[in-house]
mmCIF file of C-alpha atoms and ligand atoms in Angstrom:
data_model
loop_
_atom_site.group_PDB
_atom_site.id
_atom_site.type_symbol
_atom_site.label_atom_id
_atom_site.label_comp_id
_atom_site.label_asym_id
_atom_site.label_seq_id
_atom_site.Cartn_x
_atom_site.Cartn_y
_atom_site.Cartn_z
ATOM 1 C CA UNK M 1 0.000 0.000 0.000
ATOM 2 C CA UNK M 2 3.141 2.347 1.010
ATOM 3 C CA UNK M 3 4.654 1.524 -2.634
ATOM 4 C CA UNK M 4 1.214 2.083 -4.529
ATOM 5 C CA UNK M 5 0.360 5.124 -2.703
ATOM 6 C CA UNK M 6 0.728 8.390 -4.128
ATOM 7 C CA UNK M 7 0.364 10.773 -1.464
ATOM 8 C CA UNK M 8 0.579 9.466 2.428
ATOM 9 C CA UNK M 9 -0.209 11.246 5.228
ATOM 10 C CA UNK M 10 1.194 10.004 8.432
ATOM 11 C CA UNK M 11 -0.927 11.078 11.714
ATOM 12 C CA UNK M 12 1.400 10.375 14.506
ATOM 13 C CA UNK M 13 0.569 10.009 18.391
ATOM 14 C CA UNK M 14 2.312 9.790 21.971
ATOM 15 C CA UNK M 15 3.110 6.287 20.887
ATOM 16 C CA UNK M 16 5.734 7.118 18.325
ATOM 17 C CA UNK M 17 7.732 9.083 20.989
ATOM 18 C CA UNK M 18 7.712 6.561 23.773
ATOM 19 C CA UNK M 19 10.718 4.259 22.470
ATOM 20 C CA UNK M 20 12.131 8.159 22.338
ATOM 21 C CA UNK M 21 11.923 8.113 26.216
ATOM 22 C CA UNK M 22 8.779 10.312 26.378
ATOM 23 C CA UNK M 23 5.678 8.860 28.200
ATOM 24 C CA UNK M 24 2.199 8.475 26.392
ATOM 25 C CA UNK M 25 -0.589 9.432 28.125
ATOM 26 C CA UNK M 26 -3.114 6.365 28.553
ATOM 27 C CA UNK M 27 -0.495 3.640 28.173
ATOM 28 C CA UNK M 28 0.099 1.820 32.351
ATOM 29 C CA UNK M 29 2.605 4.372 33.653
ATOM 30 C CA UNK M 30 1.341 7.230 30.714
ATOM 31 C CA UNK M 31 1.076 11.021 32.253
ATOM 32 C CA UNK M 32 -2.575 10.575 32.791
ATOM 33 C CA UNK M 33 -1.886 7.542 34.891
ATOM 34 C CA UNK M 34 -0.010 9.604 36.997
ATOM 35 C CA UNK M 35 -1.366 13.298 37.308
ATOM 36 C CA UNK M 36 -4.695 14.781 36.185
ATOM 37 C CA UNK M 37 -4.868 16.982 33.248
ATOM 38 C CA UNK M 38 -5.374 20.753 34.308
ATOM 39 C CA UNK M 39 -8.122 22.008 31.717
ATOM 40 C CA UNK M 40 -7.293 25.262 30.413
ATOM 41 C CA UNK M 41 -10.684 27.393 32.339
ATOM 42 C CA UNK M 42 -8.183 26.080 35.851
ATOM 43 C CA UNK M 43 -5.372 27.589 34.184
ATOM 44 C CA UNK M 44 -6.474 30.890 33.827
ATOM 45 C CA UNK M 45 -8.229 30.765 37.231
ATOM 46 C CA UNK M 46 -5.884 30.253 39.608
ATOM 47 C CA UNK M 47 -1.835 30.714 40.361
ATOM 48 C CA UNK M 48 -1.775 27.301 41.606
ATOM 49 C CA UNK M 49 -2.639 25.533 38.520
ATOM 50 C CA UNK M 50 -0.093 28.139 36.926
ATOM 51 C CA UNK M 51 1.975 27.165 39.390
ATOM 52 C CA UNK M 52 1.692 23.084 39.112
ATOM 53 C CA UNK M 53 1.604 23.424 35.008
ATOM 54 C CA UNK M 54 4.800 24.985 35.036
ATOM 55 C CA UNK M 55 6.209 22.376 37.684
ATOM 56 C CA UNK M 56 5.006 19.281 35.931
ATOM 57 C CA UNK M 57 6.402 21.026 32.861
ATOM 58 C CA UNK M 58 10.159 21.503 34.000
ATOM 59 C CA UNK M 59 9.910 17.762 36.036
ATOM 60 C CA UNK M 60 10.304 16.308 32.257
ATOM 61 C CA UNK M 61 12.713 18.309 31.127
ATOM 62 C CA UNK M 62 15.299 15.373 31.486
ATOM 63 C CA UNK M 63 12.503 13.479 28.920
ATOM 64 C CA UNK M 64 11.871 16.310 26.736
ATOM 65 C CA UNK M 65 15.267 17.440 26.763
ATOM 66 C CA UNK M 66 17.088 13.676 25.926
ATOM 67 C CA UNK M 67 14.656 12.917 23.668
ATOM 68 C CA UNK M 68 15.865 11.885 19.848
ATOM 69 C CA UNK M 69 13.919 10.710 16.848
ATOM 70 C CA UNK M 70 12.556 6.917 17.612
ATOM 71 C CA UNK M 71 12.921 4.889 14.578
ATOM 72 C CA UNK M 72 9.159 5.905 13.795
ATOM 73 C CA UNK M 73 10.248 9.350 13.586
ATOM 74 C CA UNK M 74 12.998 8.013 11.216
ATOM 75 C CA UNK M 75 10.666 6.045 8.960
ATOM 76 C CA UNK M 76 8.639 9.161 8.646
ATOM 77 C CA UNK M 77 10.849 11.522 7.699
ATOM 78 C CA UNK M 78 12.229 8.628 5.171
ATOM 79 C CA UNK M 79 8.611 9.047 3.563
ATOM 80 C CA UNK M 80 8.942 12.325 3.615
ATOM 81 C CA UNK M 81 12.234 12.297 2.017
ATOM 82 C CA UNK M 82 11.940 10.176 -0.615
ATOM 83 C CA UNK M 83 8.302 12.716 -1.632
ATOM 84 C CA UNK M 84 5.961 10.709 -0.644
ATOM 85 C CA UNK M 85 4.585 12.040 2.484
ATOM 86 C CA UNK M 86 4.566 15.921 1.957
ATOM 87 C CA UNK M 87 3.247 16.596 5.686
ATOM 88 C CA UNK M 88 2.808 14.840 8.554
ATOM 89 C CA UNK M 89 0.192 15.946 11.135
ATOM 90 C CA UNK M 90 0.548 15.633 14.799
ATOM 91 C CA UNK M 91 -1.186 15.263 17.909
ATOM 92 C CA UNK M 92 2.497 15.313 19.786
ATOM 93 C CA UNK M 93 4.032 18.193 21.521
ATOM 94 C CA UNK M 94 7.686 17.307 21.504
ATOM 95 C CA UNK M 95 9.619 18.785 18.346
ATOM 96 C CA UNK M 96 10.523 15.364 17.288
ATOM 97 C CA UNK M 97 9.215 15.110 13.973
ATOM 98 C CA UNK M 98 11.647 18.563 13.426
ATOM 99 C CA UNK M 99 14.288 17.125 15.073
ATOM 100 C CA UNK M 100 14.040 14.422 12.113
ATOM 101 C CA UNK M 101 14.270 16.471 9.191
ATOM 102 C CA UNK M 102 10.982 17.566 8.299
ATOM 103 C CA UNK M 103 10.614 21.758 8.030
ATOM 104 C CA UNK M 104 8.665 23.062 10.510
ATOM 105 C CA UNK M 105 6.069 24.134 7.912
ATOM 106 C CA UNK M 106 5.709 20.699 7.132
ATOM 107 C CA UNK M 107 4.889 19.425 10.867
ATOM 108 C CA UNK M 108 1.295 20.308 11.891
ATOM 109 C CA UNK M 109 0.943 20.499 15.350
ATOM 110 C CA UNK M 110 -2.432 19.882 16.088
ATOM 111 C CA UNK M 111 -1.929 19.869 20.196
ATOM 112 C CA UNK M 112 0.600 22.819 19.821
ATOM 113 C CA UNK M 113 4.820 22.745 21.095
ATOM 114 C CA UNK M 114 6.243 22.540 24.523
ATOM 115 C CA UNK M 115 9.534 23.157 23.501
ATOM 116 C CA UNK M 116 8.585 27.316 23.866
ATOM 117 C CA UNK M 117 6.108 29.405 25.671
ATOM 118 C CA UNK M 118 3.471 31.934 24.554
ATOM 119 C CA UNK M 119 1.534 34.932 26.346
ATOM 120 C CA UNK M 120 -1.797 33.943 26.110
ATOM 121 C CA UNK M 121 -2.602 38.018 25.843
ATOM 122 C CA UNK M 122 -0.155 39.291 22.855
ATOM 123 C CA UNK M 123 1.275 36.276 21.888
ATOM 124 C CA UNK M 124 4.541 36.994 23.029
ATOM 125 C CA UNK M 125 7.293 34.119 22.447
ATOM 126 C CA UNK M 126 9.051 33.545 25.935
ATOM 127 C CA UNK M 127 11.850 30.593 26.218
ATOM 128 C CA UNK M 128 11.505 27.576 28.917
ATOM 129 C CA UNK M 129 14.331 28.486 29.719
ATOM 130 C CA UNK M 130 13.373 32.218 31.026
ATOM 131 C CA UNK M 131 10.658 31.253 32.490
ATOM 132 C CA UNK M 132 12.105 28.768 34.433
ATOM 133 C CA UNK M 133 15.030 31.229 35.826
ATOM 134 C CA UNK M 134 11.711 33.648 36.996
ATOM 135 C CA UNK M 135 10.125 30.536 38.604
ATOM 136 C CA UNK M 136 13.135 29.920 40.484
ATOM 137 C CA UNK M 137 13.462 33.297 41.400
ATOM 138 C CA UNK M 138 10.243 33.577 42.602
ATOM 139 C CA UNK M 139 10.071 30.218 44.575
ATOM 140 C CA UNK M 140 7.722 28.812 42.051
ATOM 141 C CA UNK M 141 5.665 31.281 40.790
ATOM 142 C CA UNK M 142 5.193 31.350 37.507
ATOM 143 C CA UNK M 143 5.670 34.468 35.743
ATOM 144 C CA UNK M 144 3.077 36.964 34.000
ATOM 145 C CA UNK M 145 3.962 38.559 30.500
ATOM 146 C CA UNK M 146 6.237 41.483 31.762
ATOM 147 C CA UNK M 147 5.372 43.403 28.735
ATOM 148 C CA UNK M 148 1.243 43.065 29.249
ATOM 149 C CA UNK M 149 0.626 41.259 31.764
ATOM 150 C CA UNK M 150 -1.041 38.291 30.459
ATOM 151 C CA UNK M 151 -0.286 34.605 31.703
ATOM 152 C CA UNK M 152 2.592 32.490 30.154
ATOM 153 C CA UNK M 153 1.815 28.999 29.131
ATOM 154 C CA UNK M 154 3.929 26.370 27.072
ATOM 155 C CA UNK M 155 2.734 26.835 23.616
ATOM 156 C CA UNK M 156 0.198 23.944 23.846
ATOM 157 C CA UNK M 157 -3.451 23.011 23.742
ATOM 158 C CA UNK M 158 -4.721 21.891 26.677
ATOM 159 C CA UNK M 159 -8.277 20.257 27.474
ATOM 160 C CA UNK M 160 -10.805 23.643 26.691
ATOM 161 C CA UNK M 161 -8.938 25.231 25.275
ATOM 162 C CA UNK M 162 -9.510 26.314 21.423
ATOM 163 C CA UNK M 163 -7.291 24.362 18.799
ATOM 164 C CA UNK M 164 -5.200 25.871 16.527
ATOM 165 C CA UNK M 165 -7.272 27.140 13.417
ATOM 166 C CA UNK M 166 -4.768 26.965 10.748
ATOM 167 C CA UNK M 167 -3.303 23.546 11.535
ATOM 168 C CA UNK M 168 -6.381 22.679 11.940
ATOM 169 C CA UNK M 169 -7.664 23.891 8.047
ATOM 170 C CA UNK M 170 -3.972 22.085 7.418
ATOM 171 C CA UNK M 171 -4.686 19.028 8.569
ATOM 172 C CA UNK M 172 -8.230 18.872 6.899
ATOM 173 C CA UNK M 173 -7.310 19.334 3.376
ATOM 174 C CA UNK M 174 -3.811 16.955 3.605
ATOM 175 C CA UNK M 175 -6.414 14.632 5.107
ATOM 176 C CA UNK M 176 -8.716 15.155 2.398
ATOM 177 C CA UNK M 177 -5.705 15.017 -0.644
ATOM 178 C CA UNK M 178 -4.106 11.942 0.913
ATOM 179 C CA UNK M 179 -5.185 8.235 -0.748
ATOM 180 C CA UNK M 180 -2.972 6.753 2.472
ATOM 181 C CA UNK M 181 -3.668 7.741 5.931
ATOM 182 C CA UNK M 182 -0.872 6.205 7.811
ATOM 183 C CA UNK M 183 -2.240 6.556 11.684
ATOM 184 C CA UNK M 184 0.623 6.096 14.092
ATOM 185 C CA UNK M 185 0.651 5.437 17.710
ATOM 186 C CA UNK M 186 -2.204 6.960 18.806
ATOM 187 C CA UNK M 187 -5.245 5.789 20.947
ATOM 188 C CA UNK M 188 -7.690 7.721 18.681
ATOM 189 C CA UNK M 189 -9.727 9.040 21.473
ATOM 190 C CA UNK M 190 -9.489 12.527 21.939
ATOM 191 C CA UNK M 191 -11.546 14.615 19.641
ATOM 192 C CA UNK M 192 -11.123 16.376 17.313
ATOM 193 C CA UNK M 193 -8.101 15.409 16.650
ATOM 194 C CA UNK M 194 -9.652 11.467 16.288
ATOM 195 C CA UNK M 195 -11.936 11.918 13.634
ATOM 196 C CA UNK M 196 -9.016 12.990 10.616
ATOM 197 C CA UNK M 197 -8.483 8.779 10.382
ATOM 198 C CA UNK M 198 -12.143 8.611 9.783
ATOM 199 C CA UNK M 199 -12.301 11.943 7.398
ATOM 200 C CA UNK M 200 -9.571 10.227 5.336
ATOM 201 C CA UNK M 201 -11.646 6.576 4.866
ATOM 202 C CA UNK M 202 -14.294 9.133 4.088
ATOM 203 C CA UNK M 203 -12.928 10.875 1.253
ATOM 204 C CA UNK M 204 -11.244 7.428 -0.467
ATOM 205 C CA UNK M 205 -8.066 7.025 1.203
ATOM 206 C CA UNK M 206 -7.004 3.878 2.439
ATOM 207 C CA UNK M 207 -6.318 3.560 6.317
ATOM 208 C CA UNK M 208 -3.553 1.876 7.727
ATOM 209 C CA UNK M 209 -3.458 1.665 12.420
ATOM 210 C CA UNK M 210 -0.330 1.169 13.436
ATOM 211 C CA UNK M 211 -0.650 0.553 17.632
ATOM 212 C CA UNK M 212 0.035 -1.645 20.324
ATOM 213 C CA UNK M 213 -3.601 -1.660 21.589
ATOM 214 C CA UNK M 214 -6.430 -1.310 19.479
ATOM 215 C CA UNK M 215 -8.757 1.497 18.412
ATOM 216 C CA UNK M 216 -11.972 2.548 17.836
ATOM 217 C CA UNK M 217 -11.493 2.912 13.857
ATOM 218 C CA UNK M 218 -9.512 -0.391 13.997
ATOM 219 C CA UNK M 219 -12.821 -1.860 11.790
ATOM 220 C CA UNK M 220 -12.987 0.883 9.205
ATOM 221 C CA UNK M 221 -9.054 0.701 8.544
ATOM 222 C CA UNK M 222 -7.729 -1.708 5.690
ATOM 223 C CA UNK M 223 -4.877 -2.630 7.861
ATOM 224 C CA UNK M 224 -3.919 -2.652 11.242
ATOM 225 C CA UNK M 225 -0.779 -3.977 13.124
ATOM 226 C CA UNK M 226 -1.001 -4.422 16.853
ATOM 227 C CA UNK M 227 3.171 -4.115 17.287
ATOM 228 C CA UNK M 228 5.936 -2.343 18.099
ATOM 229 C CA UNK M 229 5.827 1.098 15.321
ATOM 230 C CA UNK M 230 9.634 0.847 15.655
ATOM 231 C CA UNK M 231 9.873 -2.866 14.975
ATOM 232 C CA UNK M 232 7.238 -2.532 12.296
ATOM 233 C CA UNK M 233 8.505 0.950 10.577
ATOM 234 C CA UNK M 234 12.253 0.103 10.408
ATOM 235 C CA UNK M 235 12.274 -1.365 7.068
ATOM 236 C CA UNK M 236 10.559 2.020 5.752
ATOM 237 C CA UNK M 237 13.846 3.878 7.471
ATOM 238 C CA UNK M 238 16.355 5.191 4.316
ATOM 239 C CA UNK M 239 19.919 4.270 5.314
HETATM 240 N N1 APR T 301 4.542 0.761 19.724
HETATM 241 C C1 APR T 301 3.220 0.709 19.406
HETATM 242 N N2 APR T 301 2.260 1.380 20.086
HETATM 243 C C2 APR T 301 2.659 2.104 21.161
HETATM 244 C C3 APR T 301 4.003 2.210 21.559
HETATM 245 C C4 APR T 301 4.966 1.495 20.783
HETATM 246 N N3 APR T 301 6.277 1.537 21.069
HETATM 247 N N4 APR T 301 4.061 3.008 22.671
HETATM 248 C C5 APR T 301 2.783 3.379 22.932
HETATM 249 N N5 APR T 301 1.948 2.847 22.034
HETATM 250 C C6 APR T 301 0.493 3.057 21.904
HETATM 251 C C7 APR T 301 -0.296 2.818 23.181
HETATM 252 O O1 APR T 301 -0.743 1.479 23.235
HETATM 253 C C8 APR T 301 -1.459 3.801 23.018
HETATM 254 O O2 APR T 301 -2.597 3.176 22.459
HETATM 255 O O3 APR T 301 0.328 4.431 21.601
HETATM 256 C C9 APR T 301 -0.961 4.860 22.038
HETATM 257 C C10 APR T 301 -0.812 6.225 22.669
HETATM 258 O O4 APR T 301 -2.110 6.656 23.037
HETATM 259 P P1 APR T 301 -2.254 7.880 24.052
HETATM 260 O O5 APR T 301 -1.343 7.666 25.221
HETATM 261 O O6 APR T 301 -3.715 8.064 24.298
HETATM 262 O O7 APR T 301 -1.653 9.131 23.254
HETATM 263 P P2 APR T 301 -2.379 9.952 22.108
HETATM 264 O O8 APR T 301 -3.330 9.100 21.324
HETATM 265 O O9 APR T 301 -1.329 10.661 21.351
HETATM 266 O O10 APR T 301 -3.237 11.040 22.941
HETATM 267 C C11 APR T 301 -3.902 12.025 22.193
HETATM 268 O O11 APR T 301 -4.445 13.107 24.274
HETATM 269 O O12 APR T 301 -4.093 14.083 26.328
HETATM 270 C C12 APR T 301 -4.152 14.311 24.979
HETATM 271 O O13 APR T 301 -3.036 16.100 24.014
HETATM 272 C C13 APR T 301 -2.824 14.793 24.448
HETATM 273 O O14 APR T 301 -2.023 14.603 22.163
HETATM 274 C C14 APR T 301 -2.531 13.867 23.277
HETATM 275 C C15 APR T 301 -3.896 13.293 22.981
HETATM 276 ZN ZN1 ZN T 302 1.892 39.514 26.794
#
């Protein structure tokens, strides 16, 4: 299907980052095993949540920070290399598909970055880095814009809060151009994000699951391969 197919789209997940060191979220031991998600209405609210955002945030730092391409990742940007995937869309926050090769332009981040931070006022750009020296300054507080005041948050999308429009009009009409949807390591159960694999079947592309457990959309896919994506992507990986 990979050789016959014209255009692919891969849709990647958590999953495709975990052999990369980085936890997914509903796996045993994922991050929502192990702390509850702060929706985004708690993060304006209060300091706290601020507060604990910010402090789960820099905890993985060692994970963010030693994280390199997985062998998914690899196969990926192989695809992408060799023309046939021209995008690849992503519910992952980590950089890691642009610390494989692909241009940023070409990664659409569905769920947003953590490797920077945004003022949620004026859209100021604001490095972990700075952030984290204010936090530490102010025994961990997290800082307000100092140029408007508005709150600072990793440049993600968290539960409530809108998702990006453009990646999202992105995503849509790859997903809609594609005749392979390649879905990746991903559960498939947060909306909206879940229902491009469906979109895709829906506008004549074939749908291949790639995922240790199985999904909701495992019936409408043509193929699906409970395994290891590393194991079962190497042989797409150019040398
Ligand atoms: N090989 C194959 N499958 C794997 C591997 C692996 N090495 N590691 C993990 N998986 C599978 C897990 O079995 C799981 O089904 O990857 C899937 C990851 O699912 P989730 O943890 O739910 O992650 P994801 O689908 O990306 O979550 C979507 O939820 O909380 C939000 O914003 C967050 O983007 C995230 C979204
Ligand atoms: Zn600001």
């Amino acid at each position: 299907m990979i050789h016959e197919a014209g255009i692919i789209i891969p849709f990647t997940g958590a999953g495709i980052s975990t052999e990369s060191g980085i936890p997914d979220f509903r796996s045993p031991g994922g991050i929502w095993t192990r702390y509850r998600p702060i929706p985004f209405d708690e993060f304006l609210a209060s300091q706290e949540a601020r507060n604990e955002s910010w402090g789960r945030r820099f905890a993985m730092q060692e994970q963010f920070g030693a994280a390199r391409p997985s062998r998914g990742h690899r196969a990926v940007a192989s695809l992408y290399r060799a023309g046939k995937a021209p995008a690849v869309i992503t519910q992952n926050i980590d950089n890691l598909h642009q610390a494989s090769g692909i241009a940023p332009e070409h990664v659409i981040e569905l769920h947003g970055n953590t490797t920077f931070a945004l003022c949620l006022d004026c859209s100021a750009r604001y490095e972990l880095s700075w952030v984290r020296q204010r936090m530490d300054a102010a025994n961990g507080c997290a800082p307000d814009c100092p140029s408007c005041g508005g709150f600072i948050k990793t440049a993600t999308v968290s539960f409530g809060q809108a998702m990006p429009d453009a990646a999202m009009r992105r995503a849509e009409d790859l997903t809609r151009s594609c005749d392979l949807f390649l879905a990746i390591g991903s559960s498939l159960v947060v909306w909206p994000a879940a229902g491009f694999p469906l979109m895709a079947k829906r506008s004549g592309a074939r749908l291949i699951i790639v995922n240790r457990e199985s999904t909701e959309f495992d019936e409408i896919a043509d193929l699906v391969v409970h395994a290891d994506i590393g194991t079962v992507l190497e042989p797409l990986i150019l040398q």
